């Protein structure tokens, strides 16, 4: 079974500052993938960043970086230089291996509000 | 390139009615998924399919049925709609069979209200 935990229901951040969104996970798979998705108020799901369980380097995509600590089973998302357009709900997700049919399980999400 | 197409975008049902949410993808993806998202919550997996003719239950399958007669289509059937099925439904797909790094492609969602 896979479980994703996001403990921060909502966060406020000042424009141009950095924000860290927490994510912890639990899985029996040795190989797995971790994802972050953004869901703006319009409702669509936007892929942000991916981290593989065997990747030694932390993933980065523009202003997004993933702080991956495998031993602690955490995969925190860092958004640098926040912009007003970053206001959205953010979901951490984990994709299991073939034995789990590559299912993607989601956390409950964190709402980020960027203040001007 | 259409990607994942869901219809309808909005629907209001009366308790006890039935309906089918349509999902089609044009990327020749093997894996398809149905999720529901309750207000302010994360996505929960209802059903998924790893190829035509193969379907399996996710976390919350009760009250729903699916079929996968073609690679492209993965309709979700609601029988005897209940207020607890009021939610936003997302269909998603991925190629599958390669590894854990494949991101899912999502449809735009169907907002369903059961009154």
mmCIF file of N, CA and C in Angstrom, chain B:
data_model
loop_
_atom_site.group_PDB
_atom_site.id
_atom_site.type_symbol
_atom_site.label_atom_id
_atom_site.label_comp_id
_atom_site.label_asym_id
_atom_site.label_seq_id
_atom_site.Cartn_x
_atom_site.Cartn_y
_atom_site.Cartn_z
ATOM 1 N N UNK B 1 -3.432 18.409 -30.996
ATOM 2 C CA UNK B 1 -3.300 17.186 -30.218
ATOM 3 C C UNK B 1 -4.235 17.272 -29.021
ATOM 4 N N UNK B 2 -5.302 16.467 -28.978
ATOM 5 C CA UNK B 2 -6.351 16.629 -27.980
ATOM 6 C C UNK B 2 -5.892 16.166 -26.606
ATOM 7 N N UNK B 3 -5.088 15.084 -26.505
ATOM 8 C CA UNK B 3 -4.685 14.578 -25.195
ATOM 9 C C UNK B 3 -5.786 13.733 -24.586
ATOM 10 N N UNK B 4 -6.224 14.092 -23.367
ATOM 11 C CA UNK B 4 -7.288 13.385 -22.665
ATOM 12 C C UNK B 4 -8.528 14.267 -22.674
ATOM 13 N N UNK B 5 -9.596 13.746 -23.222
ATOM 14 C CA UNK B 5 -10.840 14.500 -23.358
ATOM 15 C C UNK B 5 -11.921 13.883 -22.493
ATOM 16 N N UNK B 6 -12.515 14.715 -21.643
ATOM 17 C CA UNK B 6 -13.599 14.257 -20.786
ATOM 18 C C UNK B 6 -14.879 14.987 -21.145
ATOM 19 N N UNK B 7 -15.972 14.267 -21.142
ATOM 20 C CA UNK B 7 -17.295 14.871 -21.311
ATOM 21 C C UNK B 7 -18.284 14.182 -20.388
ATOM 22 N N UNK B 8 -19.287 14.927 -19.854
ATOM 23 C CA UNK B 8 -19.443 16.375 -19.966
ATOM 24 C C UNK B 8 -18.538 17.111 -18.985
ATOM 25 N N UNK B 9 -18.524 18.426 -19.030
ATOM 26 C CA UNK B 9 -17.751 19.223 -18.076
ATOM 27 C C UNK B 9 -18.539 19.436 -16.789
ATOM 28 N N UNK B 10 -19.833 19.525 -16.899
ATOM 29 C CA UNK B 10 -20.696 19.720 -15.739
ATOM 30 C C UNK B 10 -21.940 18.843 -15.894
ATOM 31 N N UNK B 11 -22.455 18.377 -14.754
ATOM 32 C CA UNK B 11 -23.694 17.604 -14.804
ATOM 33 C C UNK B 11 -24.339 17.631 -13.437
ATOM 34 N N UNK B 12 -25.671 17.776 -13.454
ATOM 35 C CA UNK B 12 -26.455 17.658 -12.222
ATOM 36 C C UNK B 12 -27.350 16.444 -12.363
ATOM 37 N N UNK B 13 -27.291 15.569 -11.394
ATOM 38 C CA UNK B 13 -28.114 14.357 -11.387
ATOM 39 C C UNK B 13 -29.066 14.379 -10.201
ATOM 40 N N UNK B 14 -30.175 13.700 -10.367
ATOM 41 C CA UNK B 14 -31.060 13.470 -9.226
ATOM 42 C C UNK B 14 -30.673 12.140 -8.576
ATOM 43 N N UNK B 15 -30.935 12.045 -7.296
ATOM 44 C CA UNK B 15 -30.651 10.806 -6.572
ATOM 45 C C UNK B 15 -31.318 9.637 -7.297
ATOM 46 N N UNK B 16 -30.542 8.580 -7.514
ATOM 47 C CA UNK B 16 -31.070 7.382 -8.146
ATOM 48 C C UNK B 16 -30.887 7.323 -9.652
ATOM 49 N N UNK B 17 -30.544 8.457 -10.258
ATOM 50 C CA UNK B 17 -30.298 8.439 -11.693
ATOM 51 C C UNK B 17 -28.943 7.799 -11.994
ATOM 52 N N UNK B 18 -28.768 7.447 -13.251
ATOM 53 C CA UNK B 18 -27.503 6.871 -13.689
ATOM 54 C C UNK B 18 -26.921 7.727 -14.798
ATOM 55 N N UNK B 19 -25.619 7.652 -14.975
ATOM 56 C CA UNK B 19 -24.985 8.359 -16.087
ATOM 57 C C UNK B 19 -23.613 7.757 -16.353
ATOM 58 N N UNK B 20 -23.094 8.094 -17.509
ATOM 59 C CA UNK B 20 -21.753 7.663 -17.893
ATOM 60 C C UNK B 20 -20.886 8.874 -18.173
ATOM 61 N N UNK B 21 -19.738 8.923 -17.521
ATOM 62 C CA UNK B 21 -18.744 9.946 -17.798
ATOM 63 C C UNK B 21 -17.803 9.380 -18.867
ATOM 64 N N UNK B 22 -17.630 10.166 -19.914
ATOM 65 C CA UNK B 22 -16.814 9.693 -21.017
ATOM 66 C C UNK B 22 -15.372 10.187 -20.879
ATOM 67 N N UNK B 23 -14.440 9.342 -21.284
ATOM 68 C CA UNK B 23 -13.023 9.698 -21.308
ATOM 69 C C UNK B 23 -12.381 9.068 -22.523
ATOM 70 N N UNK B 24 -11.671 9.879 -23.276
ATOM 71 C CA UNK B 24 -10.976 9.371 -24.454
ATOM 72 C C UNK B 24 -9.594 10.003 -24.521
ATOM 73 N N UNK B 25 -8.609 9.193 -24.927
ATOM 74 C CA UNK B 25 -7.255 9.731 -25.123
ATOM 75 C C UNK B 25 -6.755 9.301 -26.501
ATOM 76 N N UNK B 26 -5.958 10.177 -27.091
ATOM 77 C CA UNK B 26 -5.474 9.931 -28.451
ATOM 78 C C UNK B 26 -3.970 9.752 -28.495
ATOM 79 N N UNK B 27 -3.382 9.342 -27.371
ATOM 80 C CA UNK B 27 -1.933 9.210 -27.273
ATOM 81 C C UNK B 27 -1.490 7.745 -27.288
ATOM 82 N N UNK B 28 -2.428 6.847 -27.526
ATOM 83 C CA UNK B 28 -2.138 5.415 -27.557
ATOM 84 C C UNK B 28 -1.566 4.921 -26.219
ATOM 85 N N UNK B 29 -2.085 5.521 -25.134
ATOM 86 C CA UNK B 29 -1.627 5.127 -23.810
ATOM 87 C C UNK B 29 -2.292 3.838 -23.368
ATOM 88 N N UNK B 30 -1.508 2.982 -22.715
ATOM 89 C CA UNK B 30 -2.058 1.743 -22.207
ATOM 90 C C UNK B 30 -2.826 1.945 -20.897
ATOM 91 N N UNK B 31 -2.276 2.792 -20.032
ATOM 92 C CA UNK B 31 -2.823 2.935 -18.688
ATOM 93 C C UNK B 31 -3.796 4.102 -18.640
ATOM 94 N N UNK B 32 -4.958 3.834 -18.050
ATOM 95 C CA UNK B 32 -5.942 4.903 -17.844
ATOM 96 C C UNK B 32 -6.508 4.797 -16.437
ATOM 97 N N UNK B 33 -6.869 5.948 -15.880
ATOM 98 C CA UNK B 33 -7.275 6.020 -14.480
ATOM 99 C C UNK B 33 -8.477 6.960 -14.345
ATOM 100 N N UNK B 34 -9.321 6.647 -13.362
ATOM 101 C CA UNK B 34 -10.379 7.553 -12.943
ATOM 102 C C UNK B 34 -10.138 7.921 -11.483
ATOM 103 N N UNK B 35 -10.126 9.249 -11.231
ATOM 104 C CA UNK B 35 -9.989 9.769 -9.880
ATOM 105 C C UNK B 35 -11.209 10.632 -9.560
ATOM 106 N N UNK B 36 -11.509 10.741 -8.287
ATOM 107 C CA UNK B 36 -12.480 11.725 -7.831
ATOM 108 C C UNK B 36 -11.804 12.647 -6.827
ATOM 109 N N UNK B 37 -12.227 13.905 -6.855
ATOM 110 C CA UNK B 37 -11.680 14.903 -5.943
ATOM 111 C C UNK B 37 -12.826 15.601 -5.231
ATOM 112 N N UNK B 38 -12.951 15.367 -3.948
ATOM 113 C CA UNK B 38 -13.957 16.044 -3.142
ATOM 114 C C UNK B 38 -13.433 17.432 -2.783
ATOM 115 N N UNK B 39 -14.313 18.370 -2.487
ATOM 116 C CA UNK B 39 -13.890 19.749 -2.233
ATOM 117 C C UNK B 39 -12.766 19.870 -1.205
ATOM 118 N N UNK B 40 -11.695 20.550 -1.585
ATOM 119 C CA UNK B 40 -10.577 20.788 -0.687
ATOM 120 C C UNK B 40 -9.742 19.567 -0.372
ATOM 121 N N UNK B 41 -9.933 18.505 -1.130
ATOM 122 C CA UNK B 41 -9.235 17.254 -0.822
ATOM 123 C C UNK B 41 -8.347 16.825 -1.983
ATOM 124 N N UNK B 42 -7.584 15.777 -1.729
ATOM 125 C CA UNK B 42 -6.755 15.196 -2.778
ATOM 126 C C UNK B 42 -7.561 14.273 -3.680
ATOM 127 N N UNK B 43 -6.879 13.672 -4.618
ATOM 128 C CA UNK B 43 -7.537 12.786 -5.578
ATOM 129 C C UNK B 43 -7.510 11.350 -5.067
ATOM 130 N N UNK B 44 -8.629 10.685 -5.223
ATOM 131 C CA UNK B 44 -8.720 9.288 -4.826
ATOM 132 C C UNK B 44 -9.014 8.433 -6.052
ATOM 133 N N UNK B 45 -8.317 7.329 -6.152
ATOM 134 C CA UNK B 45 -8.427 6.467 -7.321
ATOM 135 C C UNK B 45 -9.688 5.619 -7.247
ATOM 136 N N UNK B 46 -10.492 5.668 -8.316
ATOM 137 C CA UNK B 46 -11.734 4.901 -8.345
ATOM 138 C C UNK B 46 -11.496 3.560 -9.043
ATOM 139 N N UNK B 47 -11.082 3.616 -10.279
ATOM 140 C CA UNK B 47 -10.781 2.450 -11.093
ATOM 141 C C UNK B 47 -9.611 2.786 -11.999
ATOM 142 N N UNK B 48 -8.952 1.743 -12.478
ATOM 143 C CA UNK B 48 -7.906 1.949 -13.446
ATOM 144 C C UNK B 48 -7.858 0.775 -14.416
ATOM 145 N N UNK B 49 -7.122 0.994 -15.494
ATOM 146 C CA UNK B 49 -7.011 -0.039 -16.522
ATOM 147 C C UNK B 49 -5.588 -0.034 -17.068
ATOM 148 N N UNK B 50 -5.025 -1.215 -17.228
ATOM 149 C CA UNK B 50 -3.662 -1.301 -17.753
ATOM 150 C C UNK B 50 -3.657 -1.678 -19.238
ATOM 151 N N UNK B 51 -4.829 -1.810 -19.821
ATOM 152 C CA UNK B 51 -4.926 -2.102 -21.250
ATOM 153 C C UNK B 51 -6.354 -2.471 -21.598
ATOM 154 N N UNK B 52 -6.627 -2.517 -22.885
ATOM 155 C CA UNK B 52 -7.976 -2.862 -23.333
ATOM 156 C C UNK B 52 -8.385 -4.217 -22.769
ATOM 157 N N UNK B 53 -9.589 -4.275 -22.221
ATOM 158 C CA UNK B 53 -10.122 -5.509 -21.664
ATOM 159 C C UNK B 53 -9.729 -5.796 -20.234
ATOM 160 N N UNK B 54 -8.897 -4.921 -19.637
ATOM 161 C CA UNK B 54 -8.401 -5.154 -18.277
ATOM 162 C C UNK B 54 -8.723 -3.949 -17.406
ATOM 163 N N UNK B 55 -9.470 -4.180 -16.326
ATOM 164 C CA UNK B 55 -9.767 -3.105 -15.389
ATOM 165 C C UNK B 55 -9.589 -3.619 -13.964
ATOM 166 N N UNK B 56 -9.382 -2.701 -13.043
ATOM 167 C CA UNK B 56 -9.215 -3.102 -11.650
ATOM 168 C C UNK B 56 -9.663 -1.977 -10.741
ATOM 169 N N UNK B 57 -10.019 -2.347 -9.518
ATOM 170 C CA UNK B 57 -10.523 -1.385 -8.550
ATOM 171 C C UNK B 57 -9.397 -0.579 -7.922
ATOM 172 N N UNK B 58 -9.724 0.675 -7.614
ATOM 173 C CA UNK B 58 -8.822 1.520 -6.853
ATOM 174 C C UNK B 58 -9.265 1.589 -5.402
ATOM 175 N N UNK B 59 -9.087 2.772 -4.801
ATOM 176 C CA UNK B 59 -9.423 2.937 -3.379
ATOM 177 C C UNK B 59 -10.916 3.012 -3.115
ATOM 178 N N UNK B 60 -11.672 3.658 -4.010
ATOM 179 C CA UNK B 60 -13.082 3.970 -3.747
ATOM 180 C C UNK B 60 -13.978 3.539 -4.911
ATOM 181 N N UNK B 61 -14.083 2.236 -5.212
ATOM 182 C CA UNK B 61 -14.829 1.789 -6.387
ATOM 183 C C UNK B 61 -16.335 1.648 -6.202
ATOM 184 N N UNK B 62 -16.810 1.657 -4.962
ATOM 185 C CA UNK B 62 -18.228 1.361 -4.727
ATOM 186 C C UNK B 62 -19.131 2.403 -5.366
ATOM 187 N N UNK B 63 -20.120 1.913 -6.115
ATOM 188 C CA UNK B 63 -21.070 2.795 -6.778
ATOM 189 C C UNK B 63 -20.693 3.141 -8.205
ATOM 190 N N UNK B 64 -19.583 2.579 -8.666
ATOM 191 C CA UNK B 64 -19.073 2.882 -10.007
ATOM 192 C C UNK B 64 -18.756 1.595 -10.763
ATOM 193 N N UNK B 65 -18.793 1.712 -12.088
ATOM 194 C CA UNK B 65 -18.333 0.620 -12.943
ATOM 195 C C UNK B 65 -17.586 1.201 -14.128
ATOM 196 N N UNK B 66 -16.672 0.421 -14.673
ATOM 197 C CA UNK B 66 -15.913 0.860 -15.835
ATOM 198 C C UNK B 66 -15.839 -0.272 -16.847
ATOM 199 N N UNK B 67 -15.447 0.107 -18.035
ATOM 200 C CA UNK B 67 -15.159 -0.859 -19.081
ATOM 201 C C UNK B 67 -14.031 -0.288 -19.932
ATOM 202 N N UNK B 68 -13.312 -1.154 -20.612
ATOM 203 C CA UNK B 68 -12.214 -0.704 -21.487
ATOM 204 C C UNK B 68 -12.210 -1.616 -22.714
ATOM 205 N N UNK B 69 -13.086 -1.293 -23.634
ATOM 206 C CA UNK B 69 -13.191 -2.125 -24.837
ATOM 207 C C UNK B 69 -12.173 -1.706 -25.902
ATOM 208 N N UNK B 70 -11.673 -0.487 -25.822
ATOM 209 C CA UNK B 70 -10.655 -0.024 -26.767
ATOM 210 C C UNK B 70 -9.525 0.643 -25.988
ATOM 211 N N UNK B 71 -8.398 0.834 -26.630
ATOM 212 C CA UNK B 71 -7.288 1.544 -25.991
ATOM 213 C C UNK B 71 -7.655 2.986 -25.702
ATOM 214 N N UNK B 72 -8.461 3.588 -26.576
ATOM 215 C CA UNK B 72 -8.732 5.018 -26.493
ATOM 216 C C UNK B 72 -9.740 5.412 -25.417
ATOM 217 N N UNK B 73 -10.718 4.565 -25.157
ATOM 218 C CA UNK B 73 -11.864 4.976 -24.337
ATOM 219 C C UNK B 73 -11.926 4.250 -22.998
ATOM 220 N N UNK B 74 -12.326 5.000 -21.980
ATOM 221 C CA UNK B 74 -12.425 4.431 -20.632
ATOM 222 C C UNK B 74 -13.589 5.104 -19.913
ATOM 223 N N UNK B 75 -14.814 4.724 -20.216
ATOM 224 C CA UNK B 75 -15.977 5.366 -19.599
ATOM 225 C C UNK B 75 -16.193 4.907 -18.159
ATOM 226 N N UNK B 76 -16.709 5.832 -17.344
ATOM 227 C CA UNK B 76 -17.031 5.551 -15.948
ATOM 228 C C UNK B 76 -18.543 5.632 -15.778
ATOM 229 N N UNK B 77 -19.142 4.585 -15.273
ATOM 230 C CA UNK B 77 -20.588 4.495 -15.122
ATOM 231 C C UNK B 77 -20.968 4.663 -13.658
ATOM 232 N N UNK B 78 -21.903 5.581 -13.400
ATOM 233 C CA UNK B 78 -22.483 5.742 -12.072
ATOM 234 C C UNK B 78 -23.889 5.132 -12.102
ATOM 235 N N UNK B 79 -24.114 4.162 -11.259
ATOM 236 C CA UNK B 79 -25.431 3.556 -11.146
ATOM 237 C C UNK B 79 -26.074 4.056 -9.849
ATOM 238 N N UNK B 80 -27.337 4.440 -9.926
ATOM 239 C CA UNK B 80 -28.066 4.856 -8.724
ATOM 240 C C UNK B 80 -27.305 5.938 -7.958
ATOM 241 N N UNK B 81 -27.178 7.101 -8.602
ATOM 242 C CA UNK B 81 -26.388 8.193 -8.042
ATOM 243 C C UNK B 81 -26.837 8.572 -6.632
ATOM 244 N N UNK B 82 -25.848 8.874 -5.776
ATOM 245 C CA UNK B 82 -26.087 9.280 -4.399
ATOM 246 C C UNK B 82 -25.392 10.608 -4.135
ATOM 247 N N UNK B 83 -25.893 11.397 -3.166
ATOM 248 C CA UNK B 83 -25.236 12.683 -2.863
ATOM 249 C C UNK B 83 -23.755 12.535 -2.541
ATOM 250 N N UNK B 84 -23.331 11.402 -2.002
ATOM 251 C CA UNK B 84 -21.916 11.188 -1.676
ATOM 252 C C UNK B 84 -21.036 11.124 -2.923
ATOM 253 N N UNK B 85 -21.656 11.010 -4.086
ATOM 254 C CA UNK B 85 -20.889 10.973 -5.332
ATOM 255 C C UNK B 85 -20.721 12.363 -5.951
ATOM 256 N N UNK B 86 -21.214 13.371 -5.271
ATOM 257 C CA UNK B 86 -20.959 14.751 -5.690
ATOM 258 C C UNK B 86 -19.468 15.012 -5.561
ATOM 259 N N UNK B 87 -18.828 15.334 -6.688
ATOM 260 C CA UNK B 87 -17.379 15.440 -6.705
ATOM 261 C C UNK B 87 -16.931 15.938 -8.071
ATOM 262 N N UNK B 88 -15.635 16.189 -8.191
ATOM 263 C CA UNK B 88 -15.042 16.442 -9.502
ATOM 264 C C UNK B 88 -14.304 15.178 -9.912
ATOM 265 N N UNK B 89 -14.562 14.721 -11.115
ATOM 266 C CA UNK B 89 -13.989 13.469 -11.603
ATOM 267 C C UNK B 89 -12.931 13.769 -12.665
ATOM 268 N N UNK B 90 -11.773 13.176 -12.475
ATOM 269 C CA UNK B 90 -10.677 13.336 -13.425
ATOM 270 C C UNK B 90 -10.325 11.999 -14.051
ATOM 271 N N UNK B 91 -10.169 12.021 -15.335
ATOM 272 C CA UNK B 91 -9.630 10.882 -16.060
ATOM 273 C C UNK B 91 -8.175 11.191 -16.382
ATOM 274 N N UNK B 92 -7.325 10.187 -16.369
ATOM 275 C CA UNK B 92 -5.913 10.395 -16.661
ATOM 276 C C UNK B 92 -5.381 9.195 -17.426
ATOM 277 N N UNK B 93 -4.262 9.402 -18.095
ATOM 278 C CA UNK B 93 -3.667 8.300 -18.838
ATOM 279 C C UNK B 93 -2.152 8.414 -18.821
ATOM 280 N N UNK B 94 -1.494 7.287 -19.053
ATOM 281 C CA UNK B 94 -0.045 7.270 -19.243
ATOM 282 C C UNK B 94 0.310 6.069 -20.092
ATOM 283 N N UNK B 95 1.504 6.110 -20.653
ATOM 284 C CA UNK B 95 1.915 5.015 -21.525
ATOM 285 C C UNK B 95 2.042 3.725 -20.734
ATOM 286 N N UNK B 96 2.741 3.810 -19.613
ATOM 287 C CA UNK B 96 2.883 2.645 -18.752
ATOM 288 C C UNK B 96 3.895 1.647 -19.281
ATOM 289 N N UNK B 97 4.302 0.752 -18.454
ATOM 290 C CA UNK B 97 5.177 -0.324 -18.875
ATOM 291 C C UNK B 97 6.623 0.072 -19.037
ATOM 292 N N UNK B 98 6.928 1.320 -18.720
ATOM 293 C CA UNK B 98 8.302 1.778 -18.882
ATOM 294 C C UNK B 98 8.960 1.979 -17.522
ATOM 295 N N UNK B 99 8.316 2.711 -16.675
ATOM 296 C CA UNK B 99 8.911 2.934 -15.367
ATOM 297 C C UNK B 99 8.053 3.828 -14.513
ATOM 298 N N UNK B 100 8.583 4.174 -13.389
ATOM 299 C CA UNK B 100 7.805 4.965 -12.443
ATOM 300 C C UNK B 100 7.864 6.453 -12.746
ATOM 301 N N UNK B 101 8.625 6.853 -13.790
ATOM 302 C CA UNK B 101 8.809 8.288 -14.004
ATOM 303 C C UNK B 101 7.808 8.883 -14.976
ATOM 304 N N UNK B 102 6.867 8.067 -15.414
ATOM 305 C CA UNK B 102 5.917 8.596 -16.374
ATOM 306 C C UNK B 102 4.845 9.406 -15.675
ATOM 307 N N UNK B 103 4.751 10.657 -16.062
ATOM 308 C CA UNK B 103 3.706 11.465 -15.469
ATOM 309 C C UNK B 103 2.370 11.148 -16.132
ATOM 310 N N UNK B 104 1.313 11.397 -15.391
ATOM 311 C CA UNK B 104 -0.019 11.199 -15.933
ATOM 312 C C UNK B 104 -0.465 12.443 -16.688
ATOM 313 N N UNK B 105 -1.204 12.210 -17.750
ATOM 314 C CA UNK B 105 -1.856 13.293 -18.478
ATOM 315 C C UNK B 105 -3.314 13.315 -18.014
ATOM 316 N N UNK B 106 -3.753 14.471 -17.545
ATOM 317 C CA UNK B 106 -5.093 14.581 -16.985
ATOM 318 C C UNK B 106 -6.059 15.241 -17.959
ATOM 319 N N UNK B 107 -7.309 14.817 -17.887
ATOM 320 C CA UNK B 107 -8.378 15.552 -18.537
ATOM 321 C C UNK B 107 -8.729 16.779 -17.710
ATOM 322 N N UNK B 108 -9.658 17.578 -18.213
ATOM 323 C CA UNK B 108 -10.002 18.840 -17.557
ATOM 324 C C UNK B 108 -11.016 18.667 -16.436
ATOM 325 N N UNK B 109 -11.541 17.466 -16.276
ATOM 326 C CA UNK B 109 -12.432 17.196 -15.158
ATOM 327 C C UNK B 109 -13.905 17.326 -15.501
ATOM 328 N N UNK B 110 -14.717 16.584 -14.748
ATOM 329 C CA UNK B 110 -16.178 16.667 -14.831
ATOM 330 C C UNK B 110 -16.704 16.991 -13.440
ATOM 331 N N UNK B 111 -17.413 18.107 -13.335
ATOM 332 C CA UNK B 111 -17.993 18.480 -12.042
ATOM 333 C C UNK B 111 -19.400 17.910 -11.964
ATOM 334 N N UNK B 112 -19.616 16.998 -11.030
ATOM 335 C CA UNK B 112 -20.894 16.307 -10.892
ATOM 336 C C UNK B 112 -21.543 16.647 -9.565
ATOM 337 N N UNK B 113 -22.808 17.043 -9.632
ATOM 338 C CA UNK B 113 -23.589 17.274 -8.418
ATOM 339 C C UNK B 113 -24.774 16.326 -8.409
ATOM 340 N N UNK B 114 -24.989 15.676 -7.285
ATOM 341 C CA UNK B 114 -26.133 14.772 -7.126
ATOM 342 C C UNK B 114 -27.053 15.369 -6.068
ATOM 343 N N UNK B 115 -28.253 15.724 -6.482
ATOM 344 C CA UNK B 115 -29.177 16.425 -5.582
ATOM 345 C C UNK B 115 -30.444 15.608 -5.341
#
